[in-house]
Amino acid sequence: MNPSRHPYLDHPAPIAFAHRGGAADGVENTASAFRRAAAAGYRYFETDVHTTADGRLVAFHDATLDRVTDARGRIDALPWSEVRRARVAGREPLPLFEELLEEFPAARWNVDLKAESALIPLLELIRRADAWDRVCVGSFSEARVARAHRLAGPRLATSYGVRGVLALRARSYGIPAPLRAGAVCAQVPERQSGIRVVDGRFVRTAHALGLQVHVWTVNEPDRMAALLDLGVDGIMTDHIETLRTVLSERGAWA
């Protein structure tokens, strides 16, 4: 399968991603955040998954509840019956990813696979929901996302992990580097540790390989505009109204 032809990417570029549903309002990765993004016209959502001690797949960024909820503890050490009582910003419950797939049947999801324990439950959920066209799986761990692709095959859209991005960056400078076959996109920060990742050379190299480039997490309008001028294919943002405005002004809000 040509990566650029994967149904997940069946959308006019550039793609606007609501990062954690639009984390700027403090209720990240909650159903209310995704409802707000959907009401704003977003079709692509970014989220993260962990599993509870009893194997439930929770849409949540951190390994622990401590930072954004009124509860404490590691998600993988707690049963769902306890995790479900936690409230983001003291008011919003944590959703199961299965619930989000059901509530937003027209949405496409970029899922950061945060833990190895979540890999099989995520693939099983995608299979049960027949959501192969609606989910792209990513991870910082190239080994983890490569395993997901190996288990699911080309019906699953995947992005590169850190090792894959480094190889793509090397190729942009003419340095031969092995790349995992089957990825449909590179999802990268604009800069990492003060070093620029996304430039014209990087974007052109990705496009020559049939890959889209999605950049995270971009919240300032001038940075959004500069990246769009480089030809990136997607932007992930916490500030969903800002990105919508920037794209609308350029006639690129789809």
Short mmCIF file of N, CA and C in Angstrom, two decimals, residues 55-141:
data_model
loop_
_atom_site.label_atom_id
_atom_site.label_comp_id
_atom_site.label_asym_id
_atom_site.label_seq_id
_atom_site.Cartn_x
_atom_site.Cartn_y
_atom_site.Cartn_z
N GLY A 55 -6.86 -3.67 32.65
CA GLY A 55 -6.82 -3.75 31.20
C GLY A 55 -7.72 -2.81 30.42
N ARG A 56 -8.31 -1.82 31.08
CA ARG A 56 -9.15 -0.86 30.35
C ARG A 56 -8.27 0.21 29.73
N LEU A 57 -8.64 0.61 28.50
CA LEU A 57 -7.83 1.54 27.72
C LEU A 57 -8.33 2.97 27.93
N VAL A 58 -7.53 3.77 28.64
CA VAL A 58 -7.94 5.11 29.05
C VAL A 58 -7.25 6.15 28.17
N ALA A 59 -8.00 7.16 27.73
CA ALA A 59 -7.43 8.27 26.98
C ALA A 59 -6.87 9.27 27.99
N PHE A 60 -5.55 9.26 28.15
CA PHE A 60 -4.91 10.10 29.16
C PHE A 60 -3.43 10.19 28.82
N HIS A 61 -2.83 11.34 29.06
CA HIS A 61 -1.45 11.55 28.66
C HIS A 61 -0.43 10.97 29.62
N ASP A 62 -0.55 11.29 30.89
CA ASP A 62 0.48 10.93 31.86
C ASP A 62 0.34 9.50 32.35
N ALA A 63 1.45 8.97 32.88
CA ALA A 63 1.40 7.64 33.49
C ALA A 63 0.68 7.68 34.84
N THR A 64 0.67 8.87 35.47
CA THR A 64 0.01 9.01 36.76
C THR A 64 -1.12 10.03 36.66
N LEU A 65 -2.02 9.96 37.62
CA LEU A 65 -3.16 10.88 37.67
C LEU A 65 -2.80 12.23 38.27
N ASP A 66 -1.61 12.36 38.83
CA ASP A 66 -1.27 13.46 39.74
C ASP A 66 -1.36 14.85 39.13
N ARG A 67 -0.89 15.03 37.89
CA ARG A 67 -0.71 16.39 37.35
C ARG A 67 -2.01 17.10 37.07
N VAL A 68 -2.98 16.44 36.46
CA VAL A 68 -4.16 17.16 35.97
C VAL A 68 -5.46 16.74 36.63
N THR A 69 -5.43 15.76 37.55
CA THR A 69 -6.67 15.34 38.19
C THR A 69 -6.63 15.57 39.69
N ASP A 70 -7.75 15.32 40.33
CA ASP A 70 -7.84 15.45 41.78
C ASP A 70 -7.51 14.15 42.49
N ALA A 71 -6.93 13.18 41.76
CA ALA A 71 -6.57 11.89 42.33
C ALA A 71 -5.06 11.67 42.20
N ARG A 72 -4.59 10.58 42.76
CA ARG A 72 -3.17 10.27 42.74
C ARG A 72 -2.98 8.80 42.37
N GLY A 73 -1.79 8.52 41.83
CA GLY A 73 -1.42 7.13 41.57
C GLY A 73 -1.19 6.83 40.11
N ARG A 74 -0.47 5.72 39.88
CA ARG A 74 -0.21 5.27 38.52
C ARG A 74 -1.46 4.60 37.95
N ILE A 75 -1.78 4.95 36.71
CA ILE A 75 -2.96 4.37 36.07
C ILE A 75 -2.83 2.85 35.96
N ASP A 76 -1.63 2.36 35.62
CA ASP A 76 -1.47 0.92 35.43
C ASP A 76 -1.48 0.14 36.73
N ALA A 77 -1.50 0.84 37.86
CA ALA A 77 -1.56 0.17 39.17
C ALA A 77 -2.95 0.24 39.79
N LEU A 78 -3.89 0.91 39.10
CA LEU A 78 -5.23 1.10 39.64
C LEU A 78 -6.27 0.46 38.74
N PRO A 79 -7.33 -0.10 39.31
CA PRO A 79 -8.42 -0.61 38.49
C PRO A 79 -9.25 0.53 37.91
N TRP A 80 -9.98 0.25 36.85
CA TRP A 80 -10.83 1.26 36.24
C TRP A 80 -11.85 1.80 37.22
N SER A 81 -12.32 0.98 38.14
CA SER A 81 -13.31 1.44 39.11
C SER A 81 -12.79 2.60 39.96
N GLU A 82 -11.46 2.69 40.14
CA GLU A 82 -10.87 3.83 40.86
C GLU A 82 -10.52 4.97 39.92
N VAL A 83 -9.94 4.63 38.77
CA VAL A 83 -9.53 5.66 37.82
C VAL A 83 -10.73 6.47 37.35
N ARG A 84 -11.85 5.83 37.17
CA ARG A 84 -13.04 6.52 36.66
C ARG A 84 -13.57 7.59 37.62
N ARG A 85 -13.15 7.52 38.89
CA ARG A 85 -13.59 8.52 39.86
C ARG A 85 -12.75 9.80 39.81
N ALA A 86 -11.58 9.74 39.17
CA ALA A 86 -10.72 10.92 39.06
C ALA A 86 -11.38 11.96 38.15
N ARG A 87 -11.10 13.23 38.42
CA ARG A 87 -11.67 14.32 37.64
C ARG A 87 -10.56 15.26 37.18
N VAL A 88 -10.47 15.46 35.86
CA VAL A 88 -9.53 16.41 35.28
C VAL A 88 -9.98 17.81 35.65
N ALA A 89 -9.03 18.62 36.15
CA ALA A 89 -9.34 19.98 36.62
C ALA A 89 -10.44 19.96 37.68
N GLY A 90 -10.57 18.83 38.35
CA GLY A 90 -11.54 18.72 39.42
C GLY A 90 -12.98 18.53 38.98
N ARG A 91 -13.21 18.39 37.65
CA ARG A 91 -14.60 18.34 37.20
C ARG A 91 -14.90 17.37 36.07
N GLU A 92 -13.93 17.02 35.24
CA GLU A 92 -14.23 16.20 34.05
C GLU A 92 -13.67 14.79 34.21
N PRO A 93 -14.49 13.76 33.97
CA PRO A 93 -14.00 12.38 34.09
C PRO A 93 -13.07 11.99 32.96
N LEU A 94 -12.25 10.99 33.22
CA LEU A 94 -11.38 10.44 32.20
C LEU A 94 -12.21 9.51 31.31
N PRO A 95 -12.09 9.62 30.00
CA PRO A 95 -12.85 8.72 29.12
C PRO A 95 -12.06 7.48 28.77
N LEU A 96 -12.76 6.41 28.53
CA LEU A 96 -12.16 5.26 27.86
C LEU A 96 -12.04 5.60 26.37
N PHE A 97 -10.99 5.13 25.73
CA PHE A 97 -10.84 5.44 24.31
C PHE A 97 -11.98 4.82 23.50
N GLU A 98 -12.48 3.69 23.94
CA GLU A 98 -13.61 3.07 23.26
C GLU A 98 -14.83 4.00 23.25
N GLU A 99 -15.05 4.71 24.35
CA GLU A 99 -16.17 5.64 24.42
C GLU A 99 -16.00 6.79 23.44
N LEU A 100 -14.76 7.25 23.27
CA LEU A 100 -14.51 8.35 22.33
C LEU A 100 -14.74 7.91 20.89
N LEU A 101 -14.30 6.70 20.56
CA LEU A 101 -14.54 6.19 19.21
C LEU A 101 -16.04 6.12 18.92
N GLU A 102 -16.80 5.73 19.92
CA GLU A 102 -18.25 5.62 19.73
C GLU A 102 -18.92 6.98 19.64
N GLU A 103 -18.51 7.92 20.48
CA GLU A 103 -19.18 9.22 20.52
C GLU A 103 -18.87 10.06 19.30
N PHE A 104 -17.69 9.88 18.71
CA PHE A 104 -17.26 10.71 17.58
C PHE A 104 -16.99 9.81 16.37
N PRO A 105 -18.02 9.25 15.77
CA PRO A 105 -17.82 8.28 14.68
C PRO A 105 -17.21 8.88 13.42
N ALA A 106 -17.29 10.20 13.25
CA ALA A 106 -16.72 10.82 12.05
C ALA A 106 -15.30 11.32 12.27
N ALA A 107 -14.82 11.24 13.52
CA ALA A 107 -13.49 11.77 13.84
C ALA A 107 -12.40 10.77 13.48
N ARG A 108 -11.22 11.32 13.22
CA ARG A 108 -10.01 10.51 13.04
C ARG A 108 -9.06 10.82 14.19
N TRP A 109 -8.41 9.78 14.66
CA TRP A 109 -7.67 9.87 15.91
C TRP A 109 -6.20 9.59 15.68
N ASN A 110 -5.37 10.49 16.18
CA ASN A 110 -3.94 10.24 16.26
C ASN A 110 -3.66 9.80 17.69
N VAL A 111 -3.23 8.57 17.86
CA VAL A 111 -3.11 7.98 19.20
C VAL A 111 -1.65 7.74 19.55
N ASP A 112 -1.19 8.40 20.59
CA ASP A 112 0.15 8.19 21.11
C ASP A 112 0.10 7.00 22.06
N LEU A 113 0.76 5.94 21.67
CA LEU A 113 0.78 4.70 22.44
C LEU A 113 1.81 4.85 23.56
N LYS A 114 1.35 5.23 24.74
CA LYS A 114 2.25 5.62 25.81
C LYS A 114 2.90 4.47 26.53
N ALA A 115 2.29 3.29 26.50
CA ALA A 115 2.82 2.16 27.26
C ALA A 115 2.69 0.88 26.46
N GLU A 116 3.66 -0.02 26.64
CA GLU A 116 3.62 -1.30 25.93
C GLU A 116 2.36 -2.08 26.27
N SER A 117 1.90 -1.94 27.51
CA SER A 117 0.71 -2.68 27.94
C SER A 117 -0.54 -2.27 27.18
N ALA A 118 -0.52 -1.10 26.56
CA ALA A 118 -1.69 -0.61 25.83
C ALA A 118 -1.73 -1.08 24.38
N LEU A 119 -0.65 -1.67 23.90
CA LEU A 119 -0.56 -1.99 22.48
C LEU A 119 -1.62 -2.99 22.04
N ILE A 120 -1.67 -4.14 22.66
CA ILE A 120 -2.63 -5.17 22.25
C ILE A 120 -4.07 -4.72 22.49
N PRO A 121 -4.41 -4.15 23.66
CA PRO A 121 -5.78 -3.66 23.83
C PRO A 121 -6.19 -2.63 22.78
N LEU A 122 -5.25 -1.76 22.37
CA LEU A 122 -5.58 -0.77 21.35
C LEU A 122 -5.86 -1.44 20.01
N LEU A 123 -5.01 -2.36 19.60
CA LEU A 123 -5.23 -3.05 18.32
C LEU A 123 -6.53 -3.86 18.35
N GLU A 124 -6.83 -4.48 19.48
CA GLU A 124 -8.07 -5.25 19.59
C GLU A 124 -9.29 -4.33 19.50
N LEU A 125 -9.19 -3.14 20.11
CA LEU A 125 -10.30 -2.19 20.03
C LEU A 125 -10.49 -1.70 18.59
N ILE A 126 -9.41 -1.37 17.92
CA ILE A 126 -9.52 -0.91 16.54
C ILE A 126 -10.15 -2.00 15.67
N ARG A 127 -9.77 -3.25 15.93
CA ARG A 127 -10.34 -4.35 15.16
C ARG A 127 -11.84 -4.49 15.45
N ARG A 128 -12.23 -4.47 16.73
CA ARG A 128 -13.64 -4.63 17.09
C ARG A 128 -14.48 -3.51 16.51
N ALA A 129 -13.94 -2.30 16.53
CA ALA A 129 -14.68 -1.14 16.05
C ALA A 129 -14.55 -0.95 14.54
N ASP A 130 -13.73 -1.79 13.91
CA ASP A 130 -13.44 -1.65 12.48
C ASP A 130 -13.04 -0.21 12.18
N ALA A 131 -12.08 0.28 12.98
CA ALA A 131 -11.66 1.69 12.91
C ALA A 131 -10.30 1.84 12.24
N TRP A 132 -9.94 0.92 11.36
CA TRP A 132 -8.61 0.98 10.73
C TRP A 132 -8.39 2.26 9.95
N ASP A 133 -9.45 2.81 9.36
CA ASP A 133 -9.31 4.03 8.57
C ASP A 133 -9.33 5.28 9.44
N ARG A 134 -9.62 5.14 10.72
CA ARG A 134 -9.86 6.29 11.59
C ARG A 134 -8.76 6.54 12.61
N VAL A 135 -7.75 5.65 12.67
CA VAL A 135 -6.75 5.74 13.73
C VAL A 135 -5.35 5.66 13.13
N CYS A 136 -4.49 6.57 13.58
CA CYS A 136 -3.06 6.50 13.29
C CYS A 136 -2.34 6.33 14.62
N VAL A 137 -1.48 5.34 14.71
CA VAL A 137 -0.78 5.03 15.96
C VAL A 137 0.64 5.56 15.89
N GLY A 138 1.03 6.28 16.93
CA GLY A 138 2.39 6.78 17.05
C GLY A 138 2.94 6.48 18.43
N SER A 139 4.24 6.69 18.58
CA SER A 139 4.90 6.50 19.87
C SER A 139 6.31 7.06 19.75
N PHE A 140 6.87 7.51 20.87
CA PHE A 140 8.28 7.88 20.87
C PHE A 140 9.13 6.64 20.60
N SER A 141 8.64 5.47 21.02
CA SER A 141 9.37 4.22 20.84
C SER A 141 9.15 3.67 19.44
#
